[in-house]
Amino acid sequence: MTELRDAHAPELGETRPVHAIRVEPEDGRAVVRLVGEIDAALRAEASASMGMALMSGLPVVIDATDATFVDSSGVAFVLQLHLAASEAGIPVTLRDPHRVLREVLDMVGLSVVIPDDEG
């Protein structure tokens, strides 16, 4: 199992980016945090985050709490993460209290693919 660390953590005096995808350990799970606008501009971050989350071997939580917008490339990232994790036997859940991502998944008929995070 790979140790998770926040590869996008700011150095002392820096601030976090307004739009980001990052992976953080939380209660024995790999939490993939979607922050701000999740679109094609974050393609490199999405790839790196997906690899980090999957390599951890931990259950994955996609946390869209701080997402303000998710376009088709953001939905594609979530679905690719879900598919890759499923193939590896890793459970994936969605934490989305503002329902930004859940509503998009509902619109495209994929809301049942990723269950809500219960904890």
mmCIF file of N, CA and C in Angstrom:
data_model
loop_
_atom_site.group_PDB
_atom_site.id
_atom_site.type_symbol
_atom_site.label_atom_id
_atom_site.label_comp_id
_atom_site.label_asym_id
_atom_site.label_seq_id
_atom_site.Cartn_x
_atom_site.Cartn_y
_atom_site.Cartn_z
ATOM 1 N N MET A 1 0.845 -1.173 0.000
ATOM 2 C CA MET A 1 0.000 0.000 0.000
ATOM 3 C C MET A 1 0.894 1.241 0.000
ATOM 4 N N THR A 2 0.552 2.214 -0.824
ATOM 5 C CA THR A 2 1.319 3.440 -0.946
ATOM 6 C C THR A 2 0.827 4.454 0.074
ATOM 7 N N GLU A 3 1.743 5.165 0.692
ATOM 8 C CA GLU A 3 1.356 6.200 1.654
ATOM 9 C C GLU A 3 0.840 7.413 0.894
ATOM 10 N N LEU A 4 -0.292 7.929 1.324
ATOM 11 C CA LEU A 4 -0.861 9.120 0.695
ATOM 12 C C LEU A 4 -0.301 10.364 1.332
ATOM 13 N N ARG A 5 -0.001 11.318 0.511
ATOM 14 C CA ARG A 5 0.346 12.644 1.012
ATOM 15 C C ARG A 5 -0.233 13.629 0.021
ATOM 16 N N ASP A 6 -0.480 14.820 0.469
ATOM 17 C CA ASP A 6 -1.056 15.841 -0.401
ATOM 18 C C ASP A 6 0.051 16.425 -1.258
ATOM 19 N N ALA A 7 0.153 15.944 -2.488
ATOM 20 C CA ALA A 7 1.207 16.392 -3.399
ATOM 21 C C ALA A 7 1.014 17.847 -3.820
ATOM 22 N N HIS A 8 -0.151 18.382 -3.576
ATOM 23 C CA HIS A 8 -0.439 19.752 -3.983
ATOM 24 C C HIS A 8 -0.503 20.699 -2.789
ATOM 25 N N ALA A 9 0.037 20.264 -1.652
ATOM 26 C CA ALA A 9 0.012 21.105 -0.457
ATOM 27 C C ALA A 9 0.886 22.334 -0.676
ATOM 28 N N PRO A 10 0.403 23.494 -0.267
ATOM 29 C CA PRO A 10 1.198 24.703 -0.469
ATOM 30 C C PRO A 10 2.390 24.755 0.474
ATOM 31 N N GLU A 11 3.453 25.368 0.016
ATOM 32 C CA GLU A 11 4.603 25.631 0.869
ATOM 33 C C GLU A 11 4.213 26.761 1.824
ATOM 34 N N LEU A 12 5.012 26.956 2.852
ATOM 35 C CA LEU A 12 4.749 28.003 3.818
ATOM 36 C C LEU A 12 4.587 29.347 3.108
ATOM 37 N N GLY A 13 3.505 30.037 3.365
ATOM 38 C CA GLY A 13 3.263 31.346 2.762
ATOM 39 C C GLY A 13 2.486 31.288 1.465
ATOM 40 N N GLU A 14 2.322 30.088 0.872
ATOM 41 C CA GLU A 14 1.556 29.951 -0.362
ATOM 42 C C GLU A 14 0.093 29.695 -0.021
ATOM 43 N N THR A 15 -0.765 29.927 -0.988
ATOM 44 C CA THR A 15 -2.170 29.576 -0.828
ATOM 45 C C THR A 15 -2.502 28.447 -1.788
ATOM 46 N N ARG A 16 -3.544 27.695 -1.478
ATOM 47 C CA ARG A 16 -3.978 26.592 -2.349
ATOM 48 C C ARG A 16 -4.618 27.169 -3.608
ATOM 49 N N PRO A 17 -4.528 26.429 -4.726
ATOM 50 C CA PRO A 17 -5.181 26.896 -5.947
ATOM 51 C C PRO A 17 -6.695 26.931 -5.771
ATOM 52 N N VAL A 18 -7.336 27.824 -6.509
ATOM 53 C CA VAL A 18 -8.781 27.971 -6.427
ATOM 54 C C VAL A 18 -9.480 26.779 -7.072
ATOM 55 N N HIS A 19 -8.884 26.210 -8.112
ATOM 56 C CA HIS A 19 -9.445 25.056 -8.806
ATOM 57 C C HIS A 19 -8.423 23.930 -8.733
ATOM 58 N N ALA A 20 -8.835 22.787 -8.186
ATOM 59 C CA ALA A 20 -7.861 21.712 -7.999
ATOM 60 C C ALA A 20 -8.546 20.367 -7.822
ATOM 61 N N ILE A 21 -7.774 19.327 -8.096
ATOM 62 C CA ILE A 21 -8.135 17.958 -7.734
ATOM 63 C C ILE A 21 -6.953 17.442 -6.932
ATOM 64 N N ARG A 22 -7.200 17.021 -5.711
ATOM 65 C CA ARG A 22 -6.095 16.537 -4.896
ATOM 66 C C ARG A 22 -6.551 15.325 -4.083
ATOM 67 N N VAL A 23 -5.597 14.551 -3.634
ATOM 68 C CA VAL A 23 -5.884 13.337 -2.871
ATOM 69 C C VAL A 23 -5.298 13.500 -1.480
ATOM 70 N N GLU A 24 -6.116 13.198 -0.484
ATOM 71 C CA GLU A 24 -5.686 13.308 0.910
ATOM 72 C C GLU A 24 -6.153 12.083 1.677
ATOM 73 N N PRO A 25 -5.343 11.580 2.596
ATOM 74 C CA PRO A 25 -5.789 10.460 3.433
ATOM 75 C C PRO A 25 -6.773 10.971 4.491
ATOM 76 N N GLU A 26 -7.783 10.149 4.764
ATOM 77 C CA GLU A 26 -8.761 10.524 5.791
ATOM 78 C C GLU A 26 -9.426 9.253 6.306
ATOM 79 N N ASP A 27 -9.224 8.933 7.561
ATOM 80 C CA ASP A 27 -9.884 7.788 8.201
ATOM 81 C C ASP A 27 -9.751 6.502 7.398
ATOM 82 N N GLY A 28 -8.544 6.195 6.930
ATOM 83 C CA GLY A 28 -8.314 4.950 6.209
ATOM 84 C C GLY A 28 -8.877 4.922 4.806
ATOM 85 N N ARG A 29 -9.133 6.100 4.248
ATOM 86 C CA ARG A 29 -9.655 6.194 2.886
ATOM 87 C C ARG A 29 -8.847 7.223 2.108
ATOM 88 N N ALA A 30 -8.856 7.093 0.805
ATOM 89 C CA ALA A 30 -8.235 8.091 -0.068
ATOM 90 C C ALA A 30 -9.337 9.041 -0.524
ATOM 91 N N VAL A 31 -9.267 10.282 -0.074
ATOM 92 C CA VAL A 31 -10.292 11.265 -0.413
ATOM 93 C C VAL A 31 -9.792 12.098 -1.591
ATOM 94 N N VAL A 32 -10.513 12.022 -2.698
ATOM 95 C CA VAL A 32 -10.209 12.809 -3.885
ATOM 96 C C VAL A 32 -11.068 14.061 -3.799
ATOM 97 N N ARG A 33 -10.423 15.189 -3.494
ATOM 98 C CA ARG A 33 -11.150 16.447 -3.306
ATOM 99 C C ARG A 33 -11.214 17.233 -4.616
ATOM 100 N N LEU A 34 -12.434 17.591 -4.993
ATOM 101 C CA LEU A 34 -12.672 18.427 -6.162
ATOM 102 C C LEU A 34 -12.956 19.828 -5.659
ATOM 103 N N VAL A 35 -12.133 20.786 -6.076
ATOM 104 C CA VAL A 35 -12.233 22.151 -5.551
ATOM 105 C C VAL A 35 -12.438 23.120 -6.713
ATOM 106 N N GLY A 36 -13.463 23.961 -6.602
ATOM 107 C CA GLY A 36 -13.710 24.984 -7.619
ATOM 108 C C GLY A 36 -14.293 24.398 -8.885
ATOM 109 N N GLU A 37 -13.849 24.925 -10.022
ATOM 110 C CA GLU A 37 -14.345 24.484 -11.325
ATOM 111 C C GLU A 37 -13.518 23.288 -11.807
ATOM 112 N N ILE A 38 -14.181 22.175 -12.012
ATOM 113 C CA ILE A 38 -13.515 20.956 -12.453
ATOM 114 C C ILE A 38 -13.775 20.809 -13.947
ATOM 115 N N ASP A 39 -12.730 21.090 -14.734
ATOM 116 C CA ASP A 39 -12.867 21.066 -16.181
ATOM 117 C C ASP A 39 -11.577 20.571 -16.827
ATOM 118 N N ALA A 40 -11.492 20.686 -18.143
ATOM 119 C CA ALA A 40 -10.354 20.155 -18.898
ATOM 120 C C ALA A 40 -9.021 20.775 -18.496
ATOM 121 N N ALA A 41 -9.035 21.956 -17.917
ATOM 122 C CA ALA A 41 -7.791 22.605 -17.495
ATOM 123 C C ALA A 41 -7.080 21.808 -16.394
ATOM 124 N N LEU A 42 -7.801 20.922 -15.730
ATOM 125 C CA LEU A 42 -7.230 20.129 -14.634
ATOM 126 C C LEU A 42 -6.878 18.711 -15.079
ATOM 127 N N ARG A 43 -6.747 18.482 -16.368
ATOM 128 C CA ARG A 43 -6.496 17.134 -16.899
ATOM 129 C C ARG A 43 -5.256 16.486 -16.269
ATOM 130 N N ALA A 44 -4.144 17.217 -16.172
ATOM 131 C CA ALA A 44 -2.918 16.645 -15.600
ATOM 132 C C ALA A 44 -3.118 16.313 -14.121
ATOM 133 N N GLU A 45 -3.769 17.201 -13.382
ATOM 134 C CA GLU A 45 -4.049 16.942 -11.963
ATOM 135 C C GLU A 45 -4.962 15.741 -11.813
ATOM 136 N N ALA A 46 -5.949 15.622 -12.710
ATOM 137 C CA ALA A 46 -6.880 14.501 -12.648
ATOM 138 C C ALA A 46 -6.140 13.180 -12.818
ATOM 139 N N SER A 47 -5.253 13.111 -13.799
ATOM 140 C CA SER A 47 -4.488 11.881 -14.039
ATOM 141 C C SER A 47 -3.616 11.534 -12.837
ATOM 142 N N ALA A 48 -2.906 12.514 -12.320
ATOM 143 C CA ALA A 48 -2.031 12.278 -11.167
ATOM 144 C C ALA A 48 -2.841 11.847 -9.946
ATOM 145 N N SER A 49 -3.968 12.506 -9.722
ATOM 146 C CA SER A 49 -4.809 12.186 -8.562
ATOM 147 C C SER A 49 -5.402 10.796 -8.677
ATOM 148 N N MET A 50 -5.825 10.428 -9.890
ATOM 149 C CA MET A 50 -6.386 9.100 -10.082
ATOM 150 C C MET A 50 -5.338 8.039 -9.770
ATOM 151 N N GLY A 51 -4.135 8.219 -10.283
ATOM 152 C CA GLY A 51 -3.066 7.268 -10.021
ATOM 153 C C GLY A 51 -2.756 7.151 -8.539
ATOM 154 N N MET A 52 -2.674 8.283 -7.857
ATOM 155 C CA MET A 52 -2.356 8.284 -6.433
ATOM 156 C C MET A 52 -3.455 7.576 -5.633
ATOM 157 N N ALA A 53 -4.705 7.867 -5.948
ATOM 158 C CA ALA A 53 -5.822 7.254 -5.218
ATOM 159 C C ALA A 53 -5.847 5.748 -5.434
ATOM 160 N N LEU A 54 -5.663 5.308 -6.677
ATOM 161 C CA LEU A 54 -5.719 3.881 -6.975
ATOM 162 C C LEU A 54 -4.521 3.129 -6.395
ATOM 163 N N MET A 55 -3.346 3.729 -6.456
ATOM 164 C CA MET A 55 -2.155 3.071 -5.931
ATOM 165 C C MET A 55 -2.214 2.898 -4.417
ATOM 166 N N SER A 56 -2.992 3.713 -3.744
ATOM 167 C CA SER A 56 -3.101 3.581 -2.289
ATOM 168 C C SER A 56 -3.783 2.280 -1.897
ATOM 169 N N GLY A 57 -4.673 1.784 -2.754
ATOM 170 C CA GLY A 57 -5.417 0.573 -2.434
ATOM 171 C C GLY A 57 -6.526 0.783 -1.424
ATOM 172 N N LEU A 58 -6.684 2.012 -0.967
ATOM 173 C CA LEU A 58 -7.707 2.346 0.031
ATOM 174 C C LEU A 58 -9.048 2.605 -0.644
ATOM 175 N N PRO A 59 -10.161 2.438 0.091
ATOM 176 C CA PRO A 59 -11.448 2.862 -0.449
ATOM 177 C C PRO A 59 -11.368 4.346 -0.835
ATOM 178 N N VAL A 60 -12.040 4.708 -1.917
ATOM 179 C CA VAL A 60 -11.963 6.070 -2.443
ATOM 180 C C VAL A 60 -13.264 6.815 -2.170
ATOM 181 N N VAL A 61 -13.119 8.046 -1.686
ATOM 182 C CA VAL A 61 -14.244 8.952 -1.529
ATOM 183 C C VAL A 61 -13.991 10.130 -2.465
ATOM 184 N N ILE A 62 -14.923 10.375 -3.369
ATOM 185 C CA ILE A 62 -14.840 11.560 -4.217
ATOM 186 C C ILE A 62 -15.609 12.657 -3.493
ATOM 187 N N ASP A 63 -14.891 13.655 -3.029
ATOM 188 C CA ASP A 63 -15.484 14.727 -2.225
ATOM 189 C C ASP A 63 -15.676 15.970 -3.093
ATOM 190 N N ALA A 64 -16.926 16.227 -3.446
ATOM 191 C CA ALA A 64 -17.261 17.382 -4.287
ATOM 192 C C ALA A 64 -17.818 18.534 -3.460
ATOM 193 N N THR A 65 -17.563 18.499 -2.154
ATOM 194 C CA THR A 65 -18.080 19.542 -1.257
ATOM 195 C C THR A 65 -17.697 20.938 -1.714
ATOM 196 N N ASP A 66 -16.445 21.102 -2.181
ATOM 197 C CA ASP A 66 -15.961 22.426 -2.565
ATOM 198 C C ASP A 66 -15.973 22.664 -4.070
ATOM 199 N N ALA A 67 -16.607 21.764 -4.822
ATOM 200 C CA ALA A 67 -16.722 21.961 -6.269
ATOM 201 C C ALA A 67 -17.847 22.960 -6.548
ATOM 202 N N THR A 68 -17.588 23.882 -7.454
ATOM 203 C CA THR A 68 -18.608 24.863 -7.826
ATOM 204 C C THR A 68 -19.182 24.587 -9.211
ATOM 205 N N PHE A 69 -18.440 23.800 -10.010
ATOM 206 C CA PHE A 69 -18.849 23.497 -11.379
ATOM 207 C C PHE A 69 -18.110 22.246 -11.822
ATOM 208 N N VAL A 70 -18.796 21.368 -12.536
ATOM 209 C CA VAL A 70 -18.175 20.167 -13.087
ATOM 210 C C VAL A 70 -18.639 20.038 -14.533
ATOM 211 N N ASP A 71 -17.682 20.093 -15.490
ATOM 212 C CA ASP A 71 -18.058 19.935 -16.895
ATOM 213 C C ASP A 71 -17.918 18.480 -17.320
ATOM 214 N N SER A 72 -18.064 18.207 -18.608
ATOM 215 C CA SER A 72 -18.036 16.830 -19.097
ATOM 216 C C SER A 72 -16.697 16.150 -18.841
ATOM 217 N N SER A 73 -15.597 16.899 -18.882
ATOM 218 C CA SER A 73 -14.307 16.269 -18.597
ATOM 219 C C SER A 73 -14.194 15.914 -17.115
ATOM 220 N N GLY A 74 -14.810 16.689 -16.249
ATOM 221 C CA GLY A 74 -14.843 16.358 -14.822
ATOM 222 C C GLY A 74 -15.678 15.120 -14.563
ATOM 223 N N VAL A 75 -16.817 15.002 -15.256
ATOM 224 C CA VAL A 75 -17.650 13.807 -15.138
ATOM 225 C C VAL A 75 -16.890 12.600 -15.673
ATOM 226 N N ALA A 76 -16.183 12.775 -16.788
ATOM 227 C CA ALA A 76 -15.391 11.678 -17.355
ATOM 228 C C ALA A 76 -14.320 11.219 -16.363
ATOM 229 N N PHE A 77 -13.666 12.167 -15.684
ATOM 230 C CA PHE A 77 -12.672 11.817 -14.673
ATOM 231 C C PHE A 77 -13.294 10.958 -13.576
ATOM 232 N N VAL A 78 -14.441 11.384 -13.075
ATOM 233 C CA VAL A 78 -15.112 10.653 -11.996
ATOM 234 C C VAL A 78 -15.480 9.243 -12.457
ATOM 235 N N LEU A 79 -16.014 9.134 -13.663
ATOM 236 C CA LEU A 79 -16.407 7.821 -14.170
ATOM 237 C C LEU A 79 -15.198 6.927 -14.433
ATOM 238 N N GLN A 80 -14.111 7.494 -14.953
ATOM 239 C CA GLN A 80 -12.886 6.713 -15.164
ATOM 240 C C GLN A 80 -12.314 6.236 -13.834
ATOM 241 N N LEU A 81 -12.332 7.108 -12.838
ATOM 242 C CA LEU A 81 -11.858 6.717 -11.509
ATOM 243 C C LEU A 81 -12.710 5.585 -10.965
ATOM 244 N N HIS A 82 -14.009 5.717 -11.094
ATOM 245 C CA HIS A 82 -14.926 4.677 -10.622
ATOM 246 C C HIS A 82 -14.666 3.350 -11.341
ATOM 247 N N LEU A 83 -14.525 3.382 -12.663
ATOM 248 C CA LEU A 83 -14.299 2.152 -13.433
ATOM 249 C C LEU A 83 -12.973 1.486 -13.062
ATOM 250 N N ALA A 84 -11.916 2.285 -12.979
ATOM 251 C CA ALA A 84 -10.602 1.738 -12.636
ATOM 252 C C ALA A 84 -10.611 1.157 -11.228
ATOM 253 N N ALA A 85 -11.244 1.853 -10.301
ATOM 254 C CA ALA A 85 -11.320 1.363 -8.925
ATOM 255 C C ALA A 85 -12.147 0.077 -8.861
ATOM 256 N N SER A 86 -13.239 0.030 -9.596
ATOM 257 C CA SER A 86 -14.079 -1.176 -9.609
ATOM 258 C C SER A 86 -13.294 -2.373 -10.118
ATOM 259 N N GLU A 87 -12.510 -2.170 -11.186
ATOM 260 C CA GLU A 87 -11.694 -3.257 -11.732
ATOM 261 C C GLU A 87 -10.661 -3.748 -10.715
ATOM 262 N N ALA A 88 -10.209 -2.839 -9.852
ATOM 263 C CA ALA A 88 -9.219 -3.195 -8.831
ATOM 264 C C ALA A 88 -9.871 -3.660 -7.533
ATOM 265 N N GLY A 89 -11.207 -3.703 -7.496
ATOM 266 C CA GLY A 89 -11.914 -4.127 -6.293
ATOM 267 C C GLY A 89 -11.921 -3.083 -5.192
ATOM 268 N N ILE A 90 -11.765 -1.817 -5.577
ATOM 269 C CA ILE A 90 -11.728 -0.714 -4.609
ATOM 270 C C ILE A 90 -13.079 -0.001 -4.617
ATOM 271 N N PRO A 91 -13.750 0.092 -3.471
ATOM 272 C CA PRO A 91 -15.040 0.786 -3.435
ATOM 273 C C PRO A 91 -14.868 2.301 -3.592
ATOM 274 N N VAL A 92 -15.838 2.919 -4.253
ATOM 275 C CA VAL A 92 -15.843 4.364 -4.470
ATOM 276 C C VAL A 92 -17.196 4.910 -4.022
ATOM 277 N N THR A 93 -17.151 5.988 -3.241
ATOM 278 C CA THR A 93 -18.377 6.671 -2.833
ATOM 279 C C THR A 93 -18.240 8.154 -3.138
ATOM 280 N N LEU A 94 -19.370 8.848 -3.083
ATOM 281 C CA LEU A 94 -19.415 10.274 -3.400
ATOM 282 C C LEU A 94 -19.895 11.071 -2.202
ATOM 283 N N ARG A 95 -19.116 12.092 -1.850
ATOM 284 C CA ARG A 95 -19.499 13.052 -0.802
ATOM 285 C C ARG A 95 -19.776 14.367 -1.516
ATOM 286 N N ASP A 96 -21.033 14.759 -1.530
ATOM 287 C CA ASP A 96 -21.426 15.938 -2.306
ATOM 288 C C ASP A 96 -22.597 16.649 -1.637
ATOM 289 N N PRO A 97 -22.365 17.272 -0.492
ATOM 290 C CA PRO A 97 -23.484 17.910 0.209
ATOM 291 C C PRO A 97 -24.165 19.013 -0.588
ATOM 292 N N HIS A 98 -23.439 19.668 -1.486
ATOM 293 C CA HIS A 98 -24.047 20.722 -2.306
ATOM 294 C C HIS A 98 -24.646 20.151 -3.584
ATOM 295 N N ARG A 99 -24.419 18.847 -3.832
ATOM 296 C CA ARG A 99 -25.002 18.092 -4.931
ATOM 297 C C ARG A 99 -24.622 18.609 -6.310
ATOM 298 N N VAL A 100 -23.464 19.229 -6.416
ATOM 299 C CA VAL A 100 -22.995 19.735 -7.711
ATOM 300 C C VAL A 100 -22.761 18.576 -8.676
ATOM 301 N N LEU A 101 -22.014 17.579 -8.234
ATOM 302 C CA LEU A 101 -21.688 16.453 -9.095
ATOM 303 C C LEU A 101 -22.853 15.478 -9.195
ATOM 304 N N ARG A 102 -23.546 15.247 -8.106
ATOM 305 C CA ARG A 102 -24.669 14.297 -8.107
ATOM 306 C C ARG A 102 -25.717 14.716 -9.142
ATOM 307 N N GLU A 103 -26.007 16.000 -9.241
ATOM 308 C CA GLU A 103 -27.004 16.477 -10.204
ATOM 309 C C GLU A 103 -26.560 16.211 -11.637
ATOM 310 N N VAL A 104 -25.268 16.385 -11.921
ATOM 311 C CA VAL A 104 -24.757 16.109 -13.264
ATOM 312 C C VAL A 104 -24.861 14.610 -13.554
ATOM 313 N N LEU A 105 -24.481 13.778 -12.591
ATOM 314 C CA LEU A 105 -24.599 12.333 -12.776
ATOM 315 C C LEU A 105 -26.051 11.923 -12.998
ATOM 316 N N ASP A 106 -26.990 12.570 -12.295
ATOM 317 C CA ASP A 106 -28.419 12.314 -12.497
ATOM 318 C C ASP A 106 -28.833 12.659 -13.927
ATOM 319 N N MET A 107 -28.371 13.808 -14.424
ATOM 320 C CA MET A 107 -28.750 14.265 -15.765
ATOM 321 C C MET A 107 -28.320 13.283 -16.847
ATOM 322 N N VAL A 108 -27.169 12.643 -16.657
ATOM 323 C CA VAL A 108 -26.669 11.712 -17.671
ATOM 324 C C VAL A 108 -27.041 10.258 -17.363
ATOM 325 N N GLY A 109 -27.884 10.060 -16.353
ATOM 326 C CA GLY A 109 -28.391 8.729 -16.043
ATOM 327 C C GLY A 109 -27.410 7.830 -15.321
ATOM 328 N N LEU A 110 -26.423 8.409 -14.633
ATOM 329 C CA LEU A 110 -25.413 7.605 -13.960
ATOM 330 C C LEU A 110 -25.407 7.794 -12.448
ATOM 331 N N SER A 111 -26.485 8.301 -11.904
ATOM 332 C CA SER A 111 -26.500 8.587 -10.469
ATOM 333 C C SER A 111 -26.392 7.335 -9.611
ATOM 334 N N VAL A 112 -26.821 6.184 -10.115
ATOM 335 C CA VAL A 112 -26.766 4.967 -9.315
ATOM 336 C C VAL A 112 -25.400 4.291 -9.354
ATOM 337 N N VAL A 113 -24.508 4.760 -10.220
ATOM 338 C CA VAL A 113 -23.203 4.139 -10.378
ATOM 339 C C VAL A 113 -22.329 4.318 -9.141
ATOM 340 N N ILE A 114 -22.367 5.504 -8.548
ATOM 341 C CA ILE A 114 -21.522 5.802 -7.393
ATOM 342 C C ILE A 114 -22.427 6.150 -6.207
ATOM 343 N N PRO A 115 -22.422 5.330 -5.166
ATOM 344 C CA PRO A 115 -23.288 5.596 -4.018
ATOM 345 C C PRO A 115 -22.783 6.779 -3.187
ATOM 346 N N ASP A 116 -23.686 7.345 -2.394
ATOM 347 C CA ASP A 116 -23.313 8.427 -1.484
ATOM 348 C C ASP A 116 -22.443 7.890 -0.354
ATOM 349 N N ASP A 117 -21.507 8.721 0.096
ATOM 350 C CA ASP A 117 -20.643 8.383 1.219
ATOM 351 C C ASP A 117 -21.448 8.505 2.503
ATOM 352 N N GLU A 118 -21.403 7.472 3.303
ATOM 353 C CA GLU A 118 -22.184 7.461 4.550
ATOM 354 C C GLU A 118 -21.378 7.895 5.758
ATOM 355 N N GLY A 119 -20.067 8.078 5.608
ATOM 356 C CA GLY A 119 -19.301 8.389 6.798
ATOM 357 C C GLY A 119 -18.157 9.197 6.472
#
